[in-house]
Coordinates of C-alpha atoms in Angstrom, one line a residue:
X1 CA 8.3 -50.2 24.3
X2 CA 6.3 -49.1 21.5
X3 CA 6.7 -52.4 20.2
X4 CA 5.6 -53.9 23.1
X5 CA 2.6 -52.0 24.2
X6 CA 1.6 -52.5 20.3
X7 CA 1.8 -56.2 20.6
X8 CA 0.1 -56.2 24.1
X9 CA -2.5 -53.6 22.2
X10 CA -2.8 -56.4 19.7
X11 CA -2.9 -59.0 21.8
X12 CA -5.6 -57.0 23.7
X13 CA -7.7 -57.0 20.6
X14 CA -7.4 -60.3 19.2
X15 CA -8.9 -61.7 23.0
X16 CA -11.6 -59.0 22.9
X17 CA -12.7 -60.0 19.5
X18 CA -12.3 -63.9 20.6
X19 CA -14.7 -62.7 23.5
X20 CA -16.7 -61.0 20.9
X21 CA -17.2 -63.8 19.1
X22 CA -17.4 -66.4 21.7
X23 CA -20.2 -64.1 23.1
X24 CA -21.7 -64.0 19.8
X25 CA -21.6 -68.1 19.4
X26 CA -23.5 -68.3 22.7
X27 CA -25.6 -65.7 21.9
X28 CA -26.7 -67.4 18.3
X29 CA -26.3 -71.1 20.6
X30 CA -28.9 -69.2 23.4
X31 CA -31.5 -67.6 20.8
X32 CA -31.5 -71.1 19.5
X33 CA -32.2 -73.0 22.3
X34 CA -34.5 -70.1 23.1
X35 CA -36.3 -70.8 19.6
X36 CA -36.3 -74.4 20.7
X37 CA -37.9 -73.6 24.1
X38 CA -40.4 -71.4 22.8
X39 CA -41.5 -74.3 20.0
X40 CA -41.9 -77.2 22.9
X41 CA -43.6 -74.4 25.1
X42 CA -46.1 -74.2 22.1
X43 CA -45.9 -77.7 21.5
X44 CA -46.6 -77.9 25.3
X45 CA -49.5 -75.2 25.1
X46 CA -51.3 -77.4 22.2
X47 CA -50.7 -80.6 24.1
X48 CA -52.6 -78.7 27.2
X49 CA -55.7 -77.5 25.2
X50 CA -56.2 -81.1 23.4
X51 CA -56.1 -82.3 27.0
X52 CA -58.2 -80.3 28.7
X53 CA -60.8 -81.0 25.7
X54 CA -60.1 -84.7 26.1
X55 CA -60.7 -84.5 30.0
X56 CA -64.1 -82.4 29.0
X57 CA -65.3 -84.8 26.5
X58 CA -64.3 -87.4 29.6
X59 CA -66.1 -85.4 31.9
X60 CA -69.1 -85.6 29.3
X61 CA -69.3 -89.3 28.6
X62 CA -68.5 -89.8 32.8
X63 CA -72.1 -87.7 33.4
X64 CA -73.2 -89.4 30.8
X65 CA -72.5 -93.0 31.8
X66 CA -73.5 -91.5 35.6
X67 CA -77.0 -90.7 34.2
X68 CA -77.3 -94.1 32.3
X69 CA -76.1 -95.8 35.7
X70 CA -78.8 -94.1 37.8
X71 CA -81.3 -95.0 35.4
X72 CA -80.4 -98.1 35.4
X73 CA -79.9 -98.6 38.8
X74 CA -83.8 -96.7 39.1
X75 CA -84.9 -99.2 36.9
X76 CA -83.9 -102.5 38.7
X77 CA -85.6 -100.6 41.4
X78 CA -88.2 -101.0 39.9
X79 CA -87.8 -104.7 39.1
X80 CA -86.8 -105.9 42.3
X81 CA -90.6 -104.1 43.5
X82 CA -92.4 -106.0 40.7
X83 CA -90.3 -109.2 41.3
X84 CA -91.0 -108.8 44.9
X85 CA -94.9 -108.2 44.5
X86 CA -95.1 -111.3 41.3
X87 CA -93.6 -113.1 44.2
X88 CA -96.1 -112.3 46.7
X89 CA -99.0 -112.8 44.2
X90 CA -97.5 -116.3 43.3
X91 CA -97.4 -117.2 46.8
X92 CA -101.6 -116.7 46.6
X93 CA -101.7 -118.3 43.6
X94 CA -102.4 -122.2 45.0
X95 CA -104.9 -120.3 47.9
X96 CA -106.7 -118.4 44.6
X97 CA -106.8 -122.0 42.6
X98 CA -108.0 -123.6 45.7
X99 CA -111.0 -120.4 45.7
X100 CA -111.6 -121.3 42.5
X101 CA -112.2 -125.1 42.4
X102 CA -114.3 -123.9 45.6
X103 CA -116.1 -121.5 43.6
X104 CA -116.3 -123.7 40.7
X105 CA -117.9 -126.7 42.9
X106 CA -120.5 -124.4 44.8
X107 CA -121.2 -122.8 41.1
X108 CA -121.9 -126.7 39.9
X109 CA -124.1 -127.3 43.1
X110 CA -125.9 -124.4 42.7
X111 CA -126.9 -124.9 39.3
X112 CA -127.7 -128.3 40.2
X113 CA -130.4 -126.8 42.7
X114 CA -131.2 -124.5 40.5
X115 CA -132.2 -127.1 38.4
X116 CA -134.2 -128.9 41.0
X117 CA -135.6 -125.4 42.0
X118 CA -136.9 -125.5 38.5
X119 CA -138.6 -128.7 37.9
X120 CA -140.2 -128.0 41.5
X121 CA -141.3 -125.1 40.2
X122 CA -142.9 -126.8 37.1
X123 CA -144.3 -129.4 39.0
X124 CA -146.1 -127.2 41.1
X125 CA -147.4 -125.3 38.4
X126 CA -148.8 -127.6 36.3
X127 CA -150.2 -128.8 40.4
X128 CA -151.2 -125.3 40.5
X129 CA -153.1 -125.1 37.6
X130 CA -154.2 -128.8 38.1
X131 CA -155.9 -127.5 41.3
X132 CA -157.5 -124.2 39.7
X133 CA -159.5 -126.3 37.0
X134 CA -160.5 -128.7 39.1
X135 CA -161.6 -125.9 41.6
X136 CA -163.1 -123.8 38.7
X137 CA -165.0 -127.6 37.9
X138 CA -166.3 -127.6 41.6
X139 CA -167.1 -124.3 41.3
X140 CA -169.7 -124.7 38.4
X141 CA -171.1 -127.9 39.8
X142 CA -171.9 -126.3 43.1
X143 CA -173.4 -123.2 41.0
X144 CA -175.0 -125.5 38.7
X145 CA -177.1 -127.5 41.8
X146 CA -177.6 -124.7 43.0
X147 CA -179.3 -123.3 40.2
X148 CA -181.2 -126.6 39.9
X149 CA -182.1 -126.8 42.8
X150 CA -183.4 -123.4 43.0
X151 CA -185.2 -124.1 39.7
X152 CA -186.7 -127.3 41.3
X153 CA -188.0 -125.4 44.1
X154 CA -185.2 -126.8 47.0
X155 CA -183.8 -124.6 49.3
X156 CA -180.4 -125.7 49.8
X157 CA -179.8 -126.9 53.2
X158 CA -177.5 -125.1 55.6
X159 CA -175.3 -127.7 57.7

């Protein structure tokens, strides 16, 4: 029996040392796939933070094109108020040519009696002074009989 518990001992001991090392294989084959988990969670880590930088830099140039869209959208705004009021103002333009050719034409007519107003003016003038010499000339006649006639000795007679 001796020989028999010695080969069951043995046999004992060759299946604990297959265990051993079947334990030890899947240890080794576990700490490697371990070592492989670890590098794609790294992997996995980088991959995040270049993400969340590219969805910052996103999130930059998004505000960015939201601030350039505003503006632009302020700024057509804008346009559509000038556009609107150009419109308006061309609407008066044939009432504000109309004003003018008006204006022009009484601007014409009044120069033209302007004009008249003038040469009236001259006329009676030179009428003016026409009349003031030949008043001035009656004036020293009628002095001048009068001083004859005082000199003759005539009273002038009264009517």
């Amino acid at each position: 029996m001796a020989a028999a518990a010695q080969r069951q001992l043995e046999t004992v001991i060759r299946d604990t040392r297959a265990e051993a090392a079947a334990i030890r294989n899947e240890m080794a084959a576990t700490r490697i796939a371990a070592a492989k988990k670890e590098a794609e969670l790294q992997e996995l880590r980088h991959q995040v933070a270049e993400l969340r930088q590219a969805r910052a830099e996103q999130q930059q140039a998004f505000d960015a094109k939201q601030t350039e869209l505003m503006t632009a959208r302020a700024e057509r705004d804008q346009l559509v108020q000038a556009k609107a009021e150009f419109q308006a103002q061309l609407a008066e333009l044939p009432q504000l040519r109309q004003t003018a050719v008006e204006a022009k034409a009484a601007e014409t007519s009044v120069q033209a009696r302007m004009k008249e107003l003038e040469s009236s003016m001259a006329t009676l003038t030179t009428e003016l002074e026409q009349v003031k010499k030949t008043l001035a000339r009656l004036q020293n006649e009628s002095d001048t009989k009068s001083r004859t006639s005082a000199k003759a000795g005539k009273t002038p007679r009264s009517p």
